Coordinates of C-alpha atoms in Angstrom, one line a residue:
M1 CA 67.3 -83.8 27.8
T2 CA 71.0 -84.1 28.6
D3 CA 71.6 -86.5 25.7
T4 CA 69.6 -84.3 23.3
S5 CA 71.4 -81.1 24.3
S6 CA 74.8 -82.8 24.1
T7 CA 74.0 -84.1 20.6
A8 CA 72.8 -80.7 19.5
A9 CA 76.0 -79.2 20.8
Q10 CA 78.1 -81.7 18.8
F11 CA 76.4 -80.6 15.6
T12 CA 76.5 -76.9 16.3
A13 CA 80.1 -76.8 17.7
P14 CA 81.8 -76.9 14.4
R15 CA 79.9 -73.8 13.2
T16 CA 81.4 -71.7 16.0
G17 CA 84.9 -72.7 15.2
R18 CA 87.1 -70.8 12.8
R19 CA 87.3 -72.0 9.2
L20 CA 90.6 -72.4 7.5
K21 CA 91.4 -69.3 5.6
V22 CA 92.4 -69.9 2.0
L23 CA 93.6 -66.5 1.0
P24 CA 96.8 -66.5 3.2
I25 CA 97.7 -69.9 1.7
I26 CA 97.3 -68.6 -1.8
E27 CA 99.4 -65.5 -1.0
V28 CA 102.2 -67.6 0.4
V29 CA 102.2 -69.9 -2.6
V30 CA 102.2 -67.0 -5.0
L31 CA 105.1 -65.4 -3.2
A32 CA 107.1 -68.6 -3.1
I33 CA 106.6 -69.1 -6.9
G34 CA 107.6 -65.5 -7.5
L35 CA 110.8 -66.0 -5.5
L36 CA 111.8 -69.2 -7.3
L37 CA 111.0 -68.2 -10.9
P38 CA 114.2 -66.5 -11.9
L39 CA 116.2 -69.6 -10.8
V40 CA 114.5 -71.7 -13.5
L41 CA 113.5 -69.2 -16.2
Q42 CA 115.6 -68.2 -19.1
D43 CA 116.8 -64.5 -19.3
Y44 CA 114.1 -63.3 -21.7
L45 CA 111.4 -64.9 -19.6
T46 CA 112.8 -63.2 -16.5
V47 CA 112.5 -59.9 -18.3
F48 CA 108.9 -60.8 -19.2
G49 CA 108.3 -61.7 -15.6
T50 CA 109.5 -58.4 -14.4
R51 CA 107.1 -56.6 -16.7
V52 CA 104.3 -58.7 -15.3
L53 CA 105.2 -57.8 -11.7
I54 CA 105.1 -54.1 -12.6
L55 CA 101.6 -54.6 -14.1
C56 CA 100.6 -56.5 -11.0
L57 CA 101.5 -53.3 -9.0
F58 CA 99.4 -51.3 -11.4
A59 CA 96.5 -53.7 -11.0
L60 CA 96.6 -53.3 -7.2
S61 CA 95.9 -49.6 -7.6
F62 CA 92.7 -50.3 -9.5
D63 CA 91.6 -53.0 -7.1
L64 CA 91.7 -50.5 -4.3
V65 CA 89.4 -48.0 -6.0
W66 CA 87.0 -50.5 -7.5
G67 CA 87.2 -53.7 -5.5
Y68 CA 87.3 -52.0 -2.1
S69 CA 85.7 -48.7 -2.7
G70 CA 83.3 -49.2 -5.6
I71 CA 84.8 -46.4 -7.7
M72 CA 84.9 -47.4 -11.3
S73 CA 87.9 -45.6 -12.7
F74 CA 88.7 -45.8 -16.4
G75 CA 91.6 -43.4 -16.0
Q76 CA 94.2 -45.4 -14.0
A77 CA 96.5 -45.2 -17.0
V78 CA 96.6 -41.4 -16.6
F79 CA 98.5 -41.8 -13.3
F80 CA 100.6 -44.7 -14.6
G81 CA 101.6 -43.0 -17.9
S82 CA 102.0 -39.5 -16.4
A83 CA 104.5 -40.8 -13.9
G84 CA 106.3 -42.7 -16.6
Y85 CA 106.6 -39.6 -18.7
G86 CA 107.7 -37.5 -15.7
V87 CA 110.6 -39.7 -14.7
A88 CA 111.6 -40.1 -18.4
L89 CA 111.8 -36.3 -18.7
L90 CA 113.9 -36.2 -15.5
A91 CA 116.3 -38.7 -17.0
R92 CA 116.4 -37.1 -20.4
D93 CA 116.6 -33.4 -19.6
L94 CA 118.2 -33.4 -16.1
N95 CA 120.1 -36.7 -16.1
V96 CA 118.4 -37.7 -12.9
T97 CA 118.2 -41.5 -12.6
S98 CA 118.8 -42.2 -8.9
M99 CA 116.2 -44.5 -7.4
L100 CA 115.9 -42.2 -4.4
L101 CA 114.7 -39.4 -6.6
V102 CA 112.9 -40.9 -9.6
L103 CA 110.6 -43.3 -7.7
P104 CA 109.4 -40.7 -5.2
A105 CA 108.9 -38.3 -8.1
G106 CA 106.7 -40.9 -9.9
V107 CA 104.7 -41.5 -6.7
L108 CA 104.2 -37.7 -6.2
I109 CA 103.2 -37.2 -9.9
G110 CA 100.6 -40.0 -9.7
F111 CA 99.3 -38.8 -6.3
S112 CA 99.0 -35.2 -7.4
I113 CA 97.2 -35.9 -10.7
A114 CA 94.9 -38.3 -8.9
L115 CA 94.2 -35.7 -6.2
L116 CA 93.3 -33.1 -8.9
I117 CA 91.1 -35.4 -10.9
G118 CA 89.5 -36.9 -7.7
G119 CA 88.9 -33.4 -6.3
F120 CA 87.1 -32.4 -9.5
L121 CA 85.0 -35.6 -9.8
L122 CA 84.4 -36.6 -6.2
L123 CA 84.4 -33.5 -4.0
G124 CA 81.4 -31.8 -5.6
R125 CA 78.4 -30.5 -3.7
N126 CA 76.4 -33.6 -4.6
P127 CA 77.6 -37.2 -4.4
S128 CA 79.1 -38.4 -7.7
S129 CA 77.5 -41.4 -9.4
V130 CA 79.5 -44.3 -10.7
I131 CA 78.6 -43.4 -14.3
F132 CA 79.8 -39.8 -13.8
V133 CA 83.2 -40.9 -12.3
S134 CA 83.7 -43.6 -14.9
L135 CA 83.0 -41.3 -17.8
G136 CA 85.0 -38.5 -16.3
T137 CA 88.1 -40.7 -15.8
L138 CA 87.6 -42.2 -19.3
T139 CA 87.5 -38.7 -20.7
G140 CA 90.7 -37.7 -18.8
S141 CA 92.5 -40.8 -20.1
Y142 CA 91.6 -39.9 -23.7
A143 CA 92.6 -36.2 -23.2
F144 CA 96.0 -37.1 -21.8
D145 CA 96.6 -39.6 -24.6
R146 CA 95.8 -37.0 -27.3
L147 CA 98.0 -34.4 -25.4
A148 CA 101.0 -36.7 -25.4
R149 CA 100.5 -37.6 -29.1
G150 CA 100.3 -33.9 -30.1
W151 CA 103.1 -32.4 -27.9
Y152 CA 106.4 -32.4 -29.6
Y153 CA 108.3 -31.9 -26.3
L154 CA 107.0 -35.3 -25.2
G155 CA 108.0 -37.0 -28.5
G156 CA 104.6 -37.0 -30.1
Q157 CA 103.5 -40.4 -31.4
N158 CA 107.0 -41.9 -30.8
G159 CA 107.2 -41.0 -27.2
I160 CA 110.5 -40.7 -25.3
P161 CA 113.0 -43.4 -26.3
S162 CA 116.4 -44.4 -24.9
I163 CA 115.8 -43.7 -21.2
P164 CA 119.0 -44.3 -19.3
P165 CA 118.9 -47.1 -16.7
M166 CA 117.9 -46.3 -13.1
Q167 CA 120.7 -46.2 -10.6
I168 CA 121.0 -47.6 -7.1
G169 CA 124.1 -46.2 -5.3
G170 CA 126.0 -45.9 -8.6
Y171 CA 124.9 -49.3 -9.8
D172 CA 122.9 -49.4 -13.1
L173 CA 119.8 -51.4 -12.6
T174 CA 119.3 -53.2 -16.0
E175 CA 116.9 -55.9 -17.1
G176 CA 117.5 -59.3 -15.4
P177 CA 117.2 -61.1 -12.1
V178 CA 118.3 -58.1 -10.0
F179 CA 115.6 -55.8 -11.5
Y180 CA 113.1 -58.7 -11.0
Y181 CA 113.8 -59.1 -7.3
F182 CA 113.9 -55.3 -6.9
V183 CA 110.4 -55.0 -8.3
L184 CA 109.2 -58.1 -6.4
A185 CA 110.3 -56.5 -3.1
I186 CA 108.5 -53.3 -4.0
L187 CA 105.4 -55.2 -4.9
L188 CA 105.5 -57.2 -1.7
L189 CA 105.8 -54.0 0.4
V190 CA 102.9 -52.3 -1.4
Y191 CA 100.8 -55.4 -1.1
L192 CA 101.4 -55.6 2.6
G193 CA 100.6 -51.9 3.0
C194 CA 97.3 -52.4 1.0
R195 CA 96.4 -55.4 3.1
F196 CA 97.0 -53.5 6.3
L197 CA 94.9 -50.6 5.0
T198 CA 92.0 -52.8 3.9
K199 CA 91.9 -54.6 7.3
S200 CA 92.0 -51.4 9.3
Q201 CA 89.1 -49.2 10.4
F202 CA 89.6 -47.2 7.2
G203 CA 89.2 -50.4 5.3
L204 CA 85.9 -51.1 7.1
A205 CA 84.7 -47.7 5.9
L206 CA 85.8 -48.6 2.4
A207 CA 83.9 -51.9 2.5
G208 CA 80.8 -50.0 3.7
L209 CA 81.1 -47.6 0.8
R210 CA 81.2 -50.5 -1.6
E211 CA 78.2 -52.2 -0.1
N212 CA 75.9 -49.3 0.9
E213 CA 77.2 -45.7 0.5
Q214 CA 74.0 -44.1 1.9
R215 CA 74.2 -46.0 5.1
I216 CA 77.9 -45.1 5.7
A217 CA 77.0 -41.4 5.1
F218 CA 74.1 -41.8 7.7
F219 CA 76.7 -42.9 10.2
G220 CA 78.5 -39.6 9.9
Y221 CA 81.4 -40.6 7.6
Q222 CA 82.6 -38.0 5.0
V223 CA 81.9 -40.3 2.1
Q224 CA 83.3 -38.1 -0.6
H225 CA 86.5 -37.3 1.3
I226 CA 87.1 -41.0 1.9
K227 CA 86.7 -41.6 -1.8
A228 CA 89.1 -38.9 -2.7
I229 CA 91.7 -40.2 -0.2
I230 CA 91.7 -43.8 -1.6
F231 CA 91.5 -42.5 -5.2
S232 CA 94.7 -40.4 -4.5
L233 CA 96.5 -43.3 -2.8
A234 CA 95.7 -45.6 -5.7
G235 CA 97.0 -42.9 -8.1
A236 CA 100.3 -42.9 -6.1
I237 CA 100.6 -46.7 -6.5
A238 CA 99.9 -46.4 -10.2
G239 CA 102.6 -43.7 -10.4
L240 CA 105.1 -45.9 -8.8
A241 CA 104.3 -48.7 -11.3
G242 CA 104.6 -46.3 -14.2
S243 CA 108.0 -45.1 -13.0
L244 CA 109.3 -48.7 -12.8
Y245 CA 107.7 -49.5 -16.2
A246 CA 109.5 -46.6 -17.9
F247 CA 112.9 -47.6 -16.7
H248 CA 112.4 -51.3 -17.3
E249 CA 111.2 -50.8 -20.9
G250 CA 113.6 -48.0 -21.6
F251 CA 111.0 -45.8 -23.3
V252 CA 107.5 -44.3 -22.8
W253 CA 104.8 -43.8 -25.4
P254 CA 101.2 -42.3 -25.5
N255 CA 99.5 -45.7 -25.1
M256 CA 100.6 -45.7 -21.5
L257 CA 98.2 -42.9 -20.9
G258 CA 95.3 -44.0 -23.1
V259 CA 92.0 -45.8 -22.9
V260 CA 93.4 -49.2 -23.9
M261 CA 95.8 -49.3 -20.9
S262 CA 93.0 -48.1 -18.6
T263 CA 90.7 -50.8 -19.8
Q264 CA 93.4 -53.4 -19.6
V265 CA 93.9 -53.0 -15.9
V266 CA 90.1 -53.3 -15.4
L267 CA 90.2 -56.7 -17.1
Y268 CA 93.1 -57.8 -15.0
V269 CA 91.1 -57.2 -11.8
L270 CA 87.8 -58.5 -13.1
F271 CA 89.5 -61.7 -14.4
G272 CA 91.3 -62.5 -11.2
G273 CA 88.7 -61.3 -8.8
S274 CA 88.2 -57.8 -7.3
G275 CA 88.3 -56.9 -3.7
T276 CA 90.9 -59.5 -2.7
L277 CA 94.2 -57.9 -3.8
I278 CA 95.7 -61.3 -4.6
G279 CA 93.0 -61.7 -7.3
A280 CA 94.4 -58.7 -9.1
V281 CA 97.8 -60.2 -9.0
I282 CA 96.6 -63.6 -10.3
G283 CA 94.4 -62.0 -13.0
T284 CA 97.4 -60.0 -14.3
V285 CA 99.7 -63.0 -14.3
V286 CA 97.2 -65.3 -16.1
I287 CA 96.2 -62.8 -18.7
E288 CA 99.8 -61.8 -19.5
I289 CA 101.0 -65.4 -19.7
V290 CA 98.1 -66.5 -21.9
S291 CA 98.6 -63.4 -24.1
F292 CA 102.3 -64.2 -24.4
W293 CA 101.6 -67.8 -25.4
L294 CA 98.8 -67.1 -27.8
S295 CA 100.6 -64.3 -29.6
N296 CA 103.4 -66.8 -30.4
S297 CA 101.2 -69.7 -31.3
Y298 CA 98.3 -67.9 -33.1
Q299 CA 99.7 -64.6 -34.3
D300 CA 96.7 -63.6 -36.4
I301 CA 93.7 -64.5 -34.2
W302 CA 95.2 -64.5 -30.6
P303 CA 93.3 -61.4 -29.5
I304 CA 90.0 -63.0 -30.5
I305 CA 90.8 -66.2 -28.6
L306 CA 91.9 -64.2 -25.5
G307 CA 88.8 -62.2 -25.6
C308 CA 86.6 -65.3 -25.8
L309 CA 88.4 -66.9 -22.8
M310 CA 88.0 -63.7 -20.7
L311 CA 84.3 -63.4 -21.6
L312 CA 83.7 -67.0 -20.6
V313 CA 85.4 -66.5 -17.2
I314 CA 83.5 -63.3 -16.5
L315 CA 80.2 -64.9 -17.6
F316 CA 80.4 -68.0 -15.5
R317 CA 82.6 -66.6 -12.7
P318 CA 81.6 -63.0 -12.2
A319 CA 83.7 -62.9 -9.0
G320 CA 86.8 -63.9 -11.0
L321 CA 89.2 -66.9 -10.9
I322 CA 89.8 -66.4 -7.2
S323 CA 86.1 -67.5 -6.5
L324 CA 87.0 -71.0 -7.7
I325 CA 88.8 -71.7 -4.4
V326 CA 87.9 -68.8 -2.0
S327 CA 84.5 -68.6 -0.5
H328 CA 82.3 -65.5 -0.8
S329 CA 82.5 -64.8 2.9
E330 CA 86.3 -64.8 2.9
R331 CA 86.4 -62.6 -0.2
I332 CA 84.1 -60.1 1.4
G333 CA 86.2 -60.3 4.6
N334 CA 85.4 -59.7 8.3
F335 CA 86.5 -57.0 10.7
G336 CA 87.2 -57.1 14.4
R337 CA 87.3 -60.1 16.8
P338 CA 84.9 -62.9 16.5
P339 CA 82.1 -62.9 19.1
K340 CA 82.8 -65.0 22.2
P341 CA 80.4 -67.9 22.8
H342 CA 77.9 -67.5 25.6
R343 CA 78.5 -69.3 28.9
K344 CA 75.7 -71.8 28.2
E345 CA 77.2 -72.7 24.8
R346 CA 80.6 -73.3 26.5
D347 CA 78.9 -75.5 29.1
H348 CA 77.1 -77.5 26.4
G349 CA 80.4 -77.8 24.5
S350 CA 82.2 -79.1 27.5
A351 CA 79.4 -81.5 28.3

């Protein structure tokens, strides 16, 4: 009996041990690559890399609402573009370009518009369905796009060009390595904040919403209020990304508000893997790099090639590229401390 129990303990002991987590390793590797890239890239590629980092920030906002909360928003570009237009107007009409003013203004614009739209779509008397929210945000994106194209004050079809550079203590922040590391630092801070949020008790409620909304409501959670909160926070992050994008590109245009931009961020997250944060970053980087290469090599048919590649990945890897190396249990995540082994199990293990 002793030999049998000790043999069984040897086979079951590895199951109680902690598995090596892959996600933190991927995060560290991606951060290290991001820190070293400007040292080896040419100037125009550093500018391209900065644009990709800003889009990664934009993708994080969608991953919060869809990957963690189950809210399918086709209107993330509304918050992204509205903040871009807002800071562009501040720079054009009031000559306000200080980082301490324009970035908080962009966050506030994105947060406010997301709160208004979220309050309308999510805080009704009856719970909102996924289709209702997705179509509502899609309609909002289209309406904002048409408004920007038809409003002369916003530049109409041409948008607002020649935005002066953003200033940090009297220093003009122009395209190049300085702007790259500035955006990378903001992306890192936002990423860590999102990671802390999703691992908190609030993140546990979000995961419950994604998996079974009715059960979370049965436990007494205000489901619609939680959705409105995370929707507004995601809008604030999208507004921050839109502000950075406006000053980096030097102009804003109606496409930043439209359906194409809203759909693009959905593809970023689906391609990389939703509900992981780092999957949104990887998906954005891969799609932008492949698009950049294909547009130079196959100028006439590159959108078709890119669409086929994305379709293949989504068909054969519905969980995204991140599922190639990260297990399902780690992507879903766990909360709290692991259960302690019983005394009998410890005795068998020591035996």
